[in-house]
XYZ file of C-alpha atoms in Angstrom:
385
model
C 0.000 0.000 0.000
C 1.217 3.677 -1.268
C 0.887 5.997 2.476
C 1.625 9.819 1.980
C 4.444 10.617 4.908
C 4.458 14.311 6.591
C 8.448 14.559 7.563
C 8.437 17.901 9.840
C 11.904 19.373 10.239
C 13.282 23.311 11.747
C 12.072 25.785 9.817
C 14.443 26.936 6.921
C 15.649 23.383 6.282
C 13.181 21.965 4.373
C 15.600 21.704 1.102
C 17.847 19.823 3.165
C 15.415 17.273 4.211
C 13.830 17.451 0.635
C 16.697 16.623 -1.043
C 17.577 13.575 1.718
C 14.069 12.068 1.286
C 14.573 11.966 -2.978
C 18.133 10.275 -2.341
C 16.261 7.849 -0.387
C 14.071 7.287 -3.843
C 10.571 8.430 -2.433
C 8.583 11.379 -4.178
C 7.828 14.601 -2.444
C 4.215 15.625 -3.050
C 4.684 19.020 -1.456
C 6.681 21.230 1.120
C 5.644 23.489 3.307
C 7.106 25.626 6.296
C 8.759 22.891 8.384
C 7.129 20.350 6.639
C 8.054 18.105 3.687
C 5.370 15.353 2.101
C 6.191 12.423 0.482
C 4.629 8.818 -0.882
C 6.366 5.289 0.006
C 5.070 1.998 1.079
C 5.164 0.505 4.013
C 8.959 -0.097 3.996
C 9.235 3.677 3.787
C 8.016 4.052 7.437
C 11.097 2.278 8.552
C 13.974 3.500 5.843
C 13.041 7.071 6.851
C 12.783 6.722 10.397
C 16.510 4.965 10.094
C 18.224 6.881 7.141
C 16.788 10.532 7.416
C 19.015 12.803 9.274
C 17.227 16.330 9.644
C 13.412 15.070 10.015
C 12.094 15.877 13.073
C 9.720 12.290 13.251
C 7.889 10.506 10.405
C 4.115 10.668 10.632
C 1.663 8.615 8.104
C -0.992 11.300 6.697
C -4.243 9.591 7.508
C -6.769 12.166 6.928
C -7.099 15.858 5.723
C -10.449 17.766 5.727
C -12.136 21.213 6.331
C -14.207 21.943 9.816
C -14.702 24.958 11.185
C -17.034 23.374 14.162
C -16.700 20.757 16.507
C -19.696 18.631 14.745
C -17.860 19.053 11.881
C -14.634 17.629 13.439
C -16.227 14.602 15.077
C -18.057 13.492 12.256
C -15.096 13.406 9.781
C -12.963 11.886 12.124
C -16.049 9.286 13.158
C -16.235 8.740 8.896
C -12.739 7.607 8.807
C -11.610 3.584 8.788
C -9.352 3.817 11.830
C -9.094 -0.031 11.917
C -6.547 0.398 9.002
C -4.199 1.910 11.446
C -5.196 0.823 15.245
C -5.764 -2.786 16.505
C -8.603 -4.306 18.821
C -5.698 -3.993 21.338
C -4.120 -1.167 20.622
C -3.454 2.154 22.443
C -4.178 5.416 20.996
C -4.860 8.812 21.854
C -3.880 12.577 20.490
C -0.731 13.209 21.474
C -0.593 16.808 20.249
C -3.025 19.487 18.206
C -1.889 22.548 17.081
C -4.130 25.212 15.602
C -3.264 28.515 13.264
C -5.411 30.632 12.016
C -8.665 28.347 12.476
C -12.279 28.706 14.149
C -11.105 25.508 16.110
C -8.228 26.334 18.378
C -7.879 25.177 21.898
C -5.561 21.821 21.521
C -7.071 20.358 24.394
C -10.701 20.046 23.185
C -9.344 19.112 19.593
C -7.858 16.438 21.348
C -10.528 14.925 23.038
C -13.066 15.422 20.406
C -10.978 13.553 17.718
C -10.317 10.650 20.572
C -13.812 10.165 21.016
C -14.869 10.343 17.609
C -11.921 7.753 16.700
C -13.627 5.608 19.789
C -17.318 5.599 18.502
C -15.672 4.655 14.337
C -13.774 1.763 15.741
C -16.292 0.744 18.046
C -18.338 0.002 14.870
C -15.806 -1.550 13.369
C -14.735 -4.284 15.919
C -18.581 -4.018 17.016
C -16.833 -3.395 21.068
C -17.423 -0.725 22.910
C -15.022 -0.814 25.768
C -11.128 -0.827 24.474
C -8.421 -2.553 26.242
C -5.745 -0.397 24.722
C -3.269 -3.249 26.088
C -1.447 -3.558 22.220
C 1.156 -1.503 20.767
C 1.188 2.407 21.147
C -0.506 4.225 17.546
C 0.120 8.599 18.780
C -1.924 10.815 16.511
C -0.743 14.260 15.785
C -3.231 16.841 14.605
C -2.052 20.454 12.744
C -5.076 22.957 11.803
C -4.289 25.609 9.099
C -6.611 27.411 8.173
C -9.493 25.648 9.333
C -8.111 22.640 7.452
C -7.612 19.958 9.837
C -4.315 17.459 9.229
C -4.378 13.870 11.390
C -0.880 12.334 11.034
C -0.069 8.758 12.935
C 3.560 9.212 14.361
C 5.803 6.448 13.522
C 8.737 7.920 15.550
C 7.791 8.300 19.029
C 10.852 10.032 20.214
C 11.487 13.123 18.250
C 14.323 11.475 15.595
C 17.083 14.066 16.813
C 17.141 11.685 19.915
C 20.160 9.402 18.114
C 20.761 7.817 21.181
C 24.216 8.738 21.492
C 24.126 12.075 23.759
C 24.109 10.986 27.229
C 25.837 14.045 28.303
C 25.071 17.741 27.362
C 26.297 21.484 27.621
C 23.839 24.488 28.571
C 22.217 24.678 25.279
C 23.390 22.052 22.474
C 22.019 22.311 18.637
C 20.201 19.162 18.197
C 21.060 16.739 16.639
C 19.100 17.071 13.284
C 20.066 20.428 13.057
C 23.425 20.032 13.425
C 22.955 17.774 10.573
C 21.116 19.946 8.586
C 23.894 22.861 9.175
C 26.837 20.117 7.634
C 24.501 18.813 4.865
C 23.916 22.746 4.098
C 27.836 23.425 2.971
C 29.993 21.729 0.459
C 31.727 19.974 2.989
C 32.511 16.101 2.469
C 34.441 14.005 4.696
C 37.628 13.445 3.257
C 38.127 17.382 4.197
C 38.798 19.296 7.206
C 35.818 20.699 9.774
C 36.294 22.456 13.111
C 33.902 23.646 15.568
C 35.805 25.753 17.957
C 32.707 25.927 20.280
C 31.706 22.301 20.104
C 30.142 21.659 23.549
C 28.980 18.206 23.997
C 30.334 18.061 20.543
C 27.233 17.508 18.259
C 28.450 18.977 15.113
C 32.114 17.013 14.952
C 29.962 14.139 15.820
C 26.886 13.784 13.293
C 30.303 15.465 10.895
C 31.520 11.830 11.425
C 28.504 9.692 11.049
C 28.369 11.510 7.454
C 31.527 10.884 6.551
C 31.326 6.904 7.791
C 27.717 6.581 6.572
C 26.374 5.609 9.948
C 22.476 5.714 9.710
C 21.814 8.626 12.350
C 18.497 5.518 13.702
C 19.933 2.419 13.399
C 20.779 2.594 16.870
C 17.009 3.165 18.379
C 14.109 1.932 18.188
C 10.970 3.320 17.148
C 7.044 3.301 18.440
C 6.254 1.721 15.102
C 8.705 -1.140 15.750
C 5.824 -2.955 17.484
C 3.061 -2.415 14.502
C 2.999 -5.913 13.571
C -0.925 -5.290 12.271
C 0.482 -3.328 9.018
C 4.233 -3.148 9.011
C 6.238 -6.397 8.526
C 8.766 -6.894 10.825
C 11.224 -8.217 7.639
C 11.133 -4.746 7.014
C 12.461 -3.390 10.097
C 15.156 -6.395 9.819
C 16.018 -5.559 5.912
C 16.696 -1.744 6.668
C 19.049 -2.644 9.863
C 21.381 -4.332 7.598
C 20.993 -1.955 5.062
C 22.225 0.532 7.172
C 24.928 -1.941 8.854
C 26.038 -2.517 5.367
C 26.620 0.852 4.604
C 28.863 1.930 7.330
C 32.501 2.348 6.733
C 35.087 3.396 9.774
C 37.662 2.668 7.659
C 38.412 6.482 6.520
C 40.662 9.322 7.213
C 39.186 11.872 8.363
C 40.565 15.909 9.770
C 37.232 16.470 12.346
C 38.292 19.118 15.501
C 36.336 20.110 18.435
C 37.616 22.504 20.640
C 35.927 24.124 24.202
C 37.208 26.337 26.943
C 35.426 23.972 29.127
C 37.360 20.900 29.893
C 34.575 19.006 31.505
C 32.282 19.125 28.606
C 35.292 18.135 26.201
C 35.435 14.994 28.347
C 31.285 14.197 27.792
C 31.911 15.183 23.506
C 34.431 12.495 23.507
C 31.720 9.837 25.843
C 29.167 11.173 23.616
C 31.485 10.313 20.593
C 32.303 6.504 21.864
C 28.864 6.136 22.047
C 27.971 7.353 18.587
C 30.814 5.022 17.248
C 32.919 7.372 15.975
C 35.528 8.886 18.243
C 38.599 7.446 16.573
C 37.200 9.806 13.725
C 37.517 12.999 16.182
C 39.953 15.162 17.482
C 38.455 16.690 20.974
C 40.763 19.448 23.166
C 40.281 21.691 25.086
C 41.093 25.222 23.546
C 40.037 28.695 23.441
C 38.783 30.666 20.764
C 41.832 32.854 20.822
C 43.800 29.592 19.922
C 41.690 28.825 16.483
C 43.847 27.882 14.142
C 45.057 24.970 11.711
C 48.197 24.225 9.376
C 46.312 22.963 6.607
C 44.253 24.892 3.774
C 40.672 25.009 2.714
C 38.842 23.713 5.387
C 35.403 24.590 7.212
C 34.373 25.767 10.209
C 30.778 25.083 11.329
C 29.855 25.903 15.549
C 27.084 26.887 17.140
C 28.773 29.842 19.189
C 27.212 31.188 22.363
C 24.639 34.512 21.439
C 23.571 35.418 25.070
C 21.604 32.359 26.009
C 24.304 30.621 27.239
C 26.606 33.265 28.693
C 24.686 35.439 31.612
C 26.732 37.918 31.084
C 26.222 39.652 27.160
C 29.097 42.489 27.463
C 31.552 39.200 26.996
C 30.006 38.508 23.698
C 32.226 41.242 21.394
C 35.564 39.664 22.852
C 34.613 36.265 22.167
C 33.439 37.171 18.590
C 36.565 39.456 17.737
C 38.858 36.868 18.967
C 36.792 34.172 16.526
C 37.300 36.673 14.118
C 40.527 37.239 14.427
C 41.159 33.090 14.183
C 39.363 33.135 10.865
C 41.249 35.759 9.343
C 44.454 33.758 10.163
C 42.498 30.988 8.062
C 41.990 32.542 5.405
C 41.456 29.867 2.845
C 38.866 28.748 5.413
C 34.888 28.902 4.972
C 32.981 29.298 8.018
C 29.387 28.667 9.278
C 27.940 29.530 12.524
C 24.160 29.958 13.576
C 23.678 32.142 16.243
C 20.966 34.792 17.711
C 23.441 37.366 18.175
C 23.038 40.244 16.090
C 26.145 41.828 15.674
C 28.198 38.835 14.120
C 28.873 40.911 10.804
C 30.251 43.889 12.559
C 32.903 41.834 14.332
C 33.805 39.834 11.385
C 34.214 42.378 9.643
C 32.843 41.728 6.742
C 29.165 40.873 5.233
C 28.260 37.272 5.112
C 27.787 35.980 1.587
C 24.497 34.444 2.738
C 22.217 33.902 4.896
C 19.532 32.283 6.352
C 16.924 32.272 8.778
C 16.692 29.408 10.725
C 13.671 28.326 13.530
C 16.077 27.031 16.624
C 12.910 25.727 18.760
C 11.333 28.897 19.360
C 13.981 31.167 19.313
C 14.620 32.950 15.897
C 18.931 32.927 14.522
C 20.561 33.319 11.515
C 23.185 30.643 10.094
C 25.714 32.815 8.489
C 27.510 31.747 5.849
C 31.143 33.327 5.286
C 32.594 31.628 1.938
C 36.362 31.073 1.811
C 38.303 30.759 -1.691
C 37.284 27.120 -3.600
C 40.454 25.202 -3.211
C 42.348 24.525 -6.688
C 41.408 21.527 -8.806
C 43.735 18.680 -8.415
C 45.528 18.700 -11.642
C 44.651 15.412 -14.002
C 46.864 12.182 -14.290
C 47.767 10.622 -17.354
C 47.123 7.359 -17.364
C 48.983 5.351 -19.882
């Protein structure tokens, strides 16, 4: 059976996530703000969850109509053939409902109106009327635009930037599928040389690495839909595991650098990298800002610098900016990438950023500048004879 998938991702990183879900060999249908759709089978539920790095979760599209009362919501939802999705046995409910610019808007009576509409459709359906919800989980998520109501079954559960690798954090890490999404957004490839000089927990030199070794960023979690034995095959779930096993390769060079003032959280980036897999792929020290630097040419630098949430204290900001400044002007075949919320990155680098673009960190609004260094030369051409 053909499903249509709703992949929501951060806002301002839906090309990213387009572009991932067509390498995976699925067609979009359309994109919206934070959202990308797409059609695959059932198998598709459990290559995206594994393969796609910058989706938020994977939901199946079960149902899209217009109400603008809460009749109208209860008896589409009660018209719908919920058995297709949810077992005698199985537990269900709303997990979220968000509502823009719709008559309907308070999440909490969306919620309950759509549960006990889905309750009175299957009751006529298994002919029951009390449900032991003692089966697998099935969480529905529910978007209103414009009076048009969306019901999506999530096949994640945990939000997919959960890899299952960051045990230990700093006071405000990128997640994980952003951090993704910033790599996958430069012309960086992993034969060539990436520092974050404000790594943290060290995110972004870690999902830098699972790139480069082409380590699935899920085949190390499980899923909610693991357990959906009613419509998804378990050879499935066993047939993209070794896909993804069978893809990895640790068996690279690679130039990866972290550096952090903080020598306690350059200790939990290099746990956080043994449990990813990949810390014989990383470099971790500890080392300022003031210290940036780097003998080779034409490499990247991509960090999530502090901008005021992390540091109490905003008058420190211009030192720690001119002194990042400073480092990147001593690499000055370098190309550097940094989202922050601060506003006066441009002033301190001196320069303009060639582009850039707004970016949806949770709620809070930043910019991921982009500061382009010279392309390195082409690698002149060997005869072969």
């Amino acid at each position: 059976m053909i499903y249509e998938f709703i992949a929501p991702c951060h806002f301002g990183m839906e090309s990213v996530l387009k572009r991932e879900i067509q390498d995976l060999g699925y067609e979009i249908s359309q994109v919206e703000n934070g959202k990308v759709y797409f059609k695959g089978d059932e198998a598709a539920v459990c290559r995206a969850n594994v393969f796609l790095r910058t989706a938020e979760r994977v939901l199946i599209k079960c149902a899209e109509f217009k109400a603008t009362t809460f009749t109208e919501l209860f008896d589409e939802v009660e018209a719908i053939d919920w058995s297709q999705f949810v077992p005698k046995d199985g537990k269900f409910w709303v997990a979220k409902a968000a509502s823009v610019n719709s008559k309907l808007f308070s999440p909490s009576d969306i919620q309950s109106i759509i549960k006990k509409a889905m309750v009175k459709s299957l009751s006529k359906r298994y002919g029951i009327e009390q449900f032991p919800e003692t089966g697998a989980s099935y969480p529905f998520r529910v978007f209103l635009m414009k009076d048009v109501v969306t019901i999506g079954l999530d096949t994640s559960g945990d939000s997919l930037h959960k890899r299952g690798y960051r045990k230990l954090v700093s006071k405000a890490p990128v997640a994980e599928n952003l951090a993704a999404a910033m790599i996958m957004l430069t012309p960086w490839r992993g034969d060539r040389i990436l520092i974050d000089p404000f790594c943290g927990s060290g995110t972004i030199p870690i999902e830098a690495a699972m790139i480069a070794a082409n380590i699935a960023p899920g085949m190390n979690r499980t899923f909610i839909s693991n357990e959906w034995d009613n419509f998804i095959k378990r050879k499935h779930w066993y047939d993209v595991k070794n896909e993804a096993e069978d893809l990895v390769n640790l068996d690279i060079d690679t130039d990866i650098q972290g550096f952090d003032i903080d020598g306690d959280i350059i200790k939990s980036a290099k746990q956080n990298a043994a449990m990813a897999g990949v810390d014989k792929l990383i470099h971790f020290q500890k080392r300022p800002v003031s210290e940036l630097n780097h003998p080779k040419k034409y490499g990247f630098i991509i960090s999530n610098p502090p901008y005021g949430e992390r540091i109490g204290d905003k008058e420190l900001l211009p030192k720690l900016y001119t002194e990042f400044a400073e480092g990147f002007k001593r690499l000055d075949s370098f190309s550097a990438y940094i989202i922050t919320g601060y506003q006066d990155v441009e002033k301190y680098m001196g320069r303009k950023a060639d582009k850039n673009r707004k970016i949806y960190n949770g709620m809070m609004k930043t910019y991921y500048y982009m500061f382009m260094g010279p392309k390195p030369p082409k690698r002149p051409k060997t005869d072969i004879i």
